[in-house]
Amino acid sequence: AQSVAQPEDQVNVAEGNPLTVKCTYSVSGNPYLFWYVQYPNRGLQFLLKYITGDNLVKGSYGFEAEFNKSQTSFHLKKPSALVSDSALYFCAVRDGGGYQKVTFGTGTKLQVIP
Amino acid sequence: DTEVTQTPKHLVMGMTNKKSLKCEQHMGHRAMYWYKQKAKKPPELMFVYSYEKLSINESVPSRFSPECPNSSLLNLHLHALQPEDSALYLCASSQVGEANEQFFGPGTRLTVL
């Protein structure tokens, strides 16, 4: 079985400050991890993914994420938040054992305050 | 073309109506997905098609009937829906394989009266 947890329903950060959105996962095999962003009344947009290799993954719009195997975490980060980053962020996981289903976390609403 | 399109954008239907949702992609993806999303909740997987064959049905009620006529098109046929089926229905596509990200359409906002 695979699962993913986003412990914070909402994260507030001031514009220009660094931001972190937390994600932890559980899989039986090797994890394939993804971050998606959703703006109101829109579909999800892919930000970045971890498959293998470097633990620090860089993605779209200046976002990056750090894979930590020992802590089973994949936190999303950005050095300097923009008001336009305000949206709903979903972490997702796929078990690398041939299972097609993607499991999404419950989502974290990011509010960047001007 | 990196876009997934969905029609219609909005749909209002009665409980006795029959309607269909349509999804299209031209990225050469051979995996396509239907999700249901309630407000402020994560997407819930409904169906997965791989190489135009249904590979996952997440125990979805039979009033939802998916169809994949070819590698670019995905339909969701709706019949005798309930008010609790009102939601945003998202289509997505990807390359086949666990390492591949999904591309989502903008969704169809469905209201069942």
Coordinates of C-alpha atoms in Angstrom, one line a residue:
Chain A
A1 CA 0.0 0.0 0.0
Q2 CA 1.1 3.6 -0.6
S3 CA 0.2 6.7 1.2
V4 CA 1.2 10.3 1.5
A5 CA 0.6 12.9 4.3
Q6 CA 0.6 16.6 4.2
P7 CA 0.4 17.6 7.9
E8 CA -0.5 21.3 7.3
D9 CA -3.9 22.3 5.9
Q10 CA -2.6 25.9 5.4
V11 CA 0.8 27.6 5.3
N12 CA 1.0 31.4 5.6
V13 CA 4.2 33.2 4.6
A14 CA 5.2 36.8 3.9
E15 CA 6.1 37.7 0.3
G16 CA 9.9 37.5 -0.1
N17 CA 10.3 35.0 2.7
P18 CA 11.3 31.4 2.1
L19 CA 8.5 28.8 2.1
T20 CA 8.2 25.1 2.9
V21 CA 5.3 22.8 2.3
K22 CA 5.7 19.5 4.0
C23 CA 5.1 16.0 2.7
T24 CA 5.8 12.5 4.1
Y25 CA 5.2 9.3 2.3
S26 CA 4.9 5.5 2.8
V27 CA 5.5 2.9 0.0
S28 CA 6.6 -0.7 0.0
G29 CA 9.0 -0.3 -3.0
N30 CA 11.0 2.6 -4.4
P31 CA 9.0 5.9 -4.3
Y32 CA 8.2 8.1 -7.2
L33 CA 7.2 11.5 -5.7
F34 CA 5.5 14.4 -7.3
W35 CA 4.4 17.9 -6.5
Y36 CA 1.4 19.5 -8.2
V37 CA -0.2 23.0 -7.8
Q38 CA -3.8 23.8 -8.3
Y39 CA -5.2 27.3 -8.8
P40 CA -8.9 28.0 -8.1
N41 CA -11.3 26.2 -10.6
R42 CA -8.4 24.8 -12.6
G43 CA -6.8 21.4 -13.1
L44 CA -3.5 20.4 -11.4
Q45 CA -0.2 21.5 -12.8
F46 CA 3.0 19.5 -12.5
L47 CA 5.8 21.2 -10.6
L48 CA 8.5 18.6 -10.1
K49 CA 9.3 15.0 -9.4
Y50 CA 11.8 12.7 -7.7
I51 CA 12.6 9.4 -9.4
T52 CA 16.2 8.7 -8.4
G53 CA 19.5 10.4 -8.1
D54 CA 20.1 13.8 -6.5
N55 CA 18.1 14.4 -3.4
L56 CA 17.5 18.0 -4.3
V57 CA 15.1 18.3 -7.3
K58 CA 14.5 21.6 -9.1
G59 CA 11.2 22.3 -10.8
S60 CA 9.1 25.0 -12.4
Y61 CA 8.6 28.6 -11.2
G62 CA 11.7 28.4 -8.9
F63 CA 10.4 25.6 -6.7
E64 CA 12.5 22.8 -5.5
A65 CA 12.0 19.8 -3.2
E66 CA 14.3 17.8 -1.0
F67 CA 14.0 14.0 -0.9
N68 CA 15.0 12.5 2.5
K69 CA 14.8 8.7 2.5
S70 CA 15.5 8.2 6.2
Q71 CA 12.7 10.6 7.2
T72 CA 10.5 9.5 4.2
S73 CA 9.9 13.1 3.4
F74 CA 9.7 15.2 0.2
H75 CA 9.2 18.8 1.3
L76 CA 8.6 21.5 -1.3
K77 CA 10.6 24.7 -0.9
K78 CA 11.1 28.1 -2.6
P79 CA 13.7 30.6 -1.5
S80 CA 11.5 33.7 -2.0
A81 CA 7.7 33.5 -2.1
L82 CA 5.6 35.5 -4.5
V83 CA 1.9 36.5 -4.0
S84 CA 1.2 34.6 -7.2
D85 CA 2.4 31.4 -5.5
S86 CA -0.8 31.4 -3.4
A87 CA -2.6 28.2 -4.4
L88 CA -3.4 24.6 -3.3
Y89 CA -0.4 22.3 -3.4
F90 CA -0.6 18.5 -3.6
C91 CA 2.1 16.0 -2.9
A92 CA 1.7 12.6 -4.7
V93 CA 3.4 9.2 -4.6
R94 CA 3.6 6.2 -6.8
D95 CA 5.0 2.9 -5.7
G96 CA 7.8 1.8 -8.1
G97 CA 6.5 -1.7 -8.2
G98 CA 4.5 -1.4 -11.4
Y99 CA 1.4 0.1 -9.8
Q100 CA -0.3 2.7 -11.9
K101 CA -2.3 4.5 -9.3
V102 CA -1.2 7.8 -8.0
T103 CA -2.0 8.6 -4.4
F104 CA -2.4 12.3 -3.5
G105 CA -2.0 14.0 -0.2
T106 CA -4.9 16.0 1.3
G107 CA -3.4 19.3 0.0
T108 CA -1.9 22.4 1.6
K109 CA -3.2 25.8 0.9
L110 CA -0.4 28.3 0.6
Q111 CA -1.2 31.9 1.3
V112 CA 1.5 34.4 0.5
I113 CA 0.9 37.7 2.3
P114 CA 1.9 40.9 0.6
Chain B
D1 CA 1.0 20.6 -27.9
T2 CA 1.2 20.0 -24.1
E3 CA -2.5 20.5 -23.4
V4 CA -5.3 18.3 -22.2
T5 CA -8.7 19.7 -23.2
Q6 CA -12.0 18.9 -21.6
T7 CA -15.5 19.7 -22.7
P8 CA -17.9 21.0 -21.5
K9 CA -16.5 23.4 -18.9
H10 CA -19.7 23.4 -17.0
L11 CA -22.6 20.9 -17.0
V12 CA -25.9 21.0 -15.1
M13 CA -28.0 17.8 -15.4
G14 CA -31.1 16.3 -13.8
M15 CA -31.0 12.9 -12.1
T16 CA -32.7 11.2 -15.1
N17 CA -30.5 12.8 -17.8
K18 CA -27.8 11.1 -19.9
K19 CA -24.7 13.2 -20.7
S20 CA -21.1 12.7 -21.6
L21 CA -17.8 14.4 -20.7
K22 CA -15.1 14.5 -23.2
C23 CA -11.3 14.7 -22.9
E24 CA -8.6 15.0 -25.6
Q25 CA -4.8 15.1 -25.7
H26 CA -2.4 15.1 -28.6
M27 CA 0.8 14.4 -26.7
G28 CA 1.0 10.8 -27.7
H29 CA 0.3 9.7 -24.1
R30 CA -1.0 6.1 -23.8
A31 CA -2.3 6.4 -20.2
M32 CA -5.4 8.4 -19.5
Y33 CA -7.3 9.0 -16.2
W34 CA -10.6 10.2 -14.8
Y35 CA -10.6 11.8 -11.4
K36 CA -13.4 13.3 -9.3
Q37 CA -12.6 16.2 -7.0
K38 CA -14.7 17.8 -4.3
A39 CA -14.0 21.3 -3.1
K40 CA -10.7 21.7 -1.2
K41 CA -10.1 17.9 -1.4
P42 CA -7.5 15.9 -3.4
P43 CA -8.5 14.3 -6.6
E44 CA -10.0 10.8 -6.3
L45 CA -9.1 8.3 -8.9
M46 CA -12.0 6.8 -10.8
F47 CA -10.6 5.0 -13.9
V48 CA -7.3 4.4 -15.6
Y49 CA -6.9 3.4 -19.3
S50 CA -3.6 2.1 -20.5
Y51 CA -3.1 1.5 -24.2
E52 CA -6.8 2.2 -24.7
K53 CA -7.8 -0.7 -22.3
L54 CA -9.4 -0.2 -18.9
S55 CA -6.8 -1.1 -16.3
I56 CA -8.1 0.3 -13.1
N57 CA -11.7 0.9 -12.0
E58 CA -11.7 2.2 -8.4
S59 CA -15.1 0.6 -7.6
V60 CA -17.0 3.4 -9.3
P61 CA -20.8 3.1 -9.5
S62 CA -22.1 1.9 -12.9
R63 CA -23.9 5.2 -13.5
F64 CA -20.4 6.3 -14.6
S65 CA -19.3 4.6 -17.8
P66 CA -15.8 5.3 -19.3
E67 CA -14.9 4.9 -22.9
C68 CA -11.6 5.3 -24.7
P69 CA -12.4 5.3 -28.5
N70 CA -8.7 5.9 -29.5
S71 CA -5.4 6.9 -28.0
S72 CA -6.3 10.6 -28.0
L73 CA -9.8 10.6 -26.6
L74 CA -11.4 9.7 -23.4
N75 CA -15.1 9.9 -22.6
L76 CA -17.1 9.6 -19.4
H77 CA -20.8 8.7 -19.9
L78 CA -23.1 9.8 -17.1
H79 CA -26.6 8.3 -16.4
A80 CA -29.0 8.6 -13.5
L81 CA -26.5 10.5 -11.3
Q82 CA -27.2 11.6 -7.8
P83 CA -26.7 15.1 -6.3
E84 CA -23.7 13.9 -4.4
D85 CA -22.0 13.2 -7.7
S86 CA -21.7 17.0 -8.2
A87 CA -18.0 17.8 -8.4
L88 CA -15.1 18.8 -10.6
Y89 CA -14.2 16.0 -13.0
L90 CA -10.6 16.0 -14.1
C91 CA -9.1 14.2 -17.0
A92 CA -5.3 13.5 -17.1
S93 CA -2.9 11.8 -19.3
S94 CA 0.7 10.6 -19.1
Q95 CA 3.3 8.3 -20.6
V96 CA 2.8 4.8 -19.4
G97 CA 5.0 4.0 -16.4
E98 CA 5.3 5.0 -12.7
A99 CA 7.9 7.6 -13.2
N100 CA 5.9 9.8 -15.5
E101 CA 4.0 12.9 -14.4
Q102 CA 0.4 13.5 -15.3
F103 CA -0.9 16.4 -17.4
F104 CA -4.3 17.5 -16.2
G105 CA -7.1 19.2 -18.1
P106 CA -9.0 22.2 -16.6
G107 CA -11.9 20.0 -15.6
T108 CA -15.7 19.9 -16.0
R109 CA -17.7 21.4 -13.2
L110 CA -20.7 19.1 -12.9
T111 CA -23.9 20.0 -11.0
V112 CA -26.6 17.3 -10.5
L113 CA -30.0 18.7 -9.6

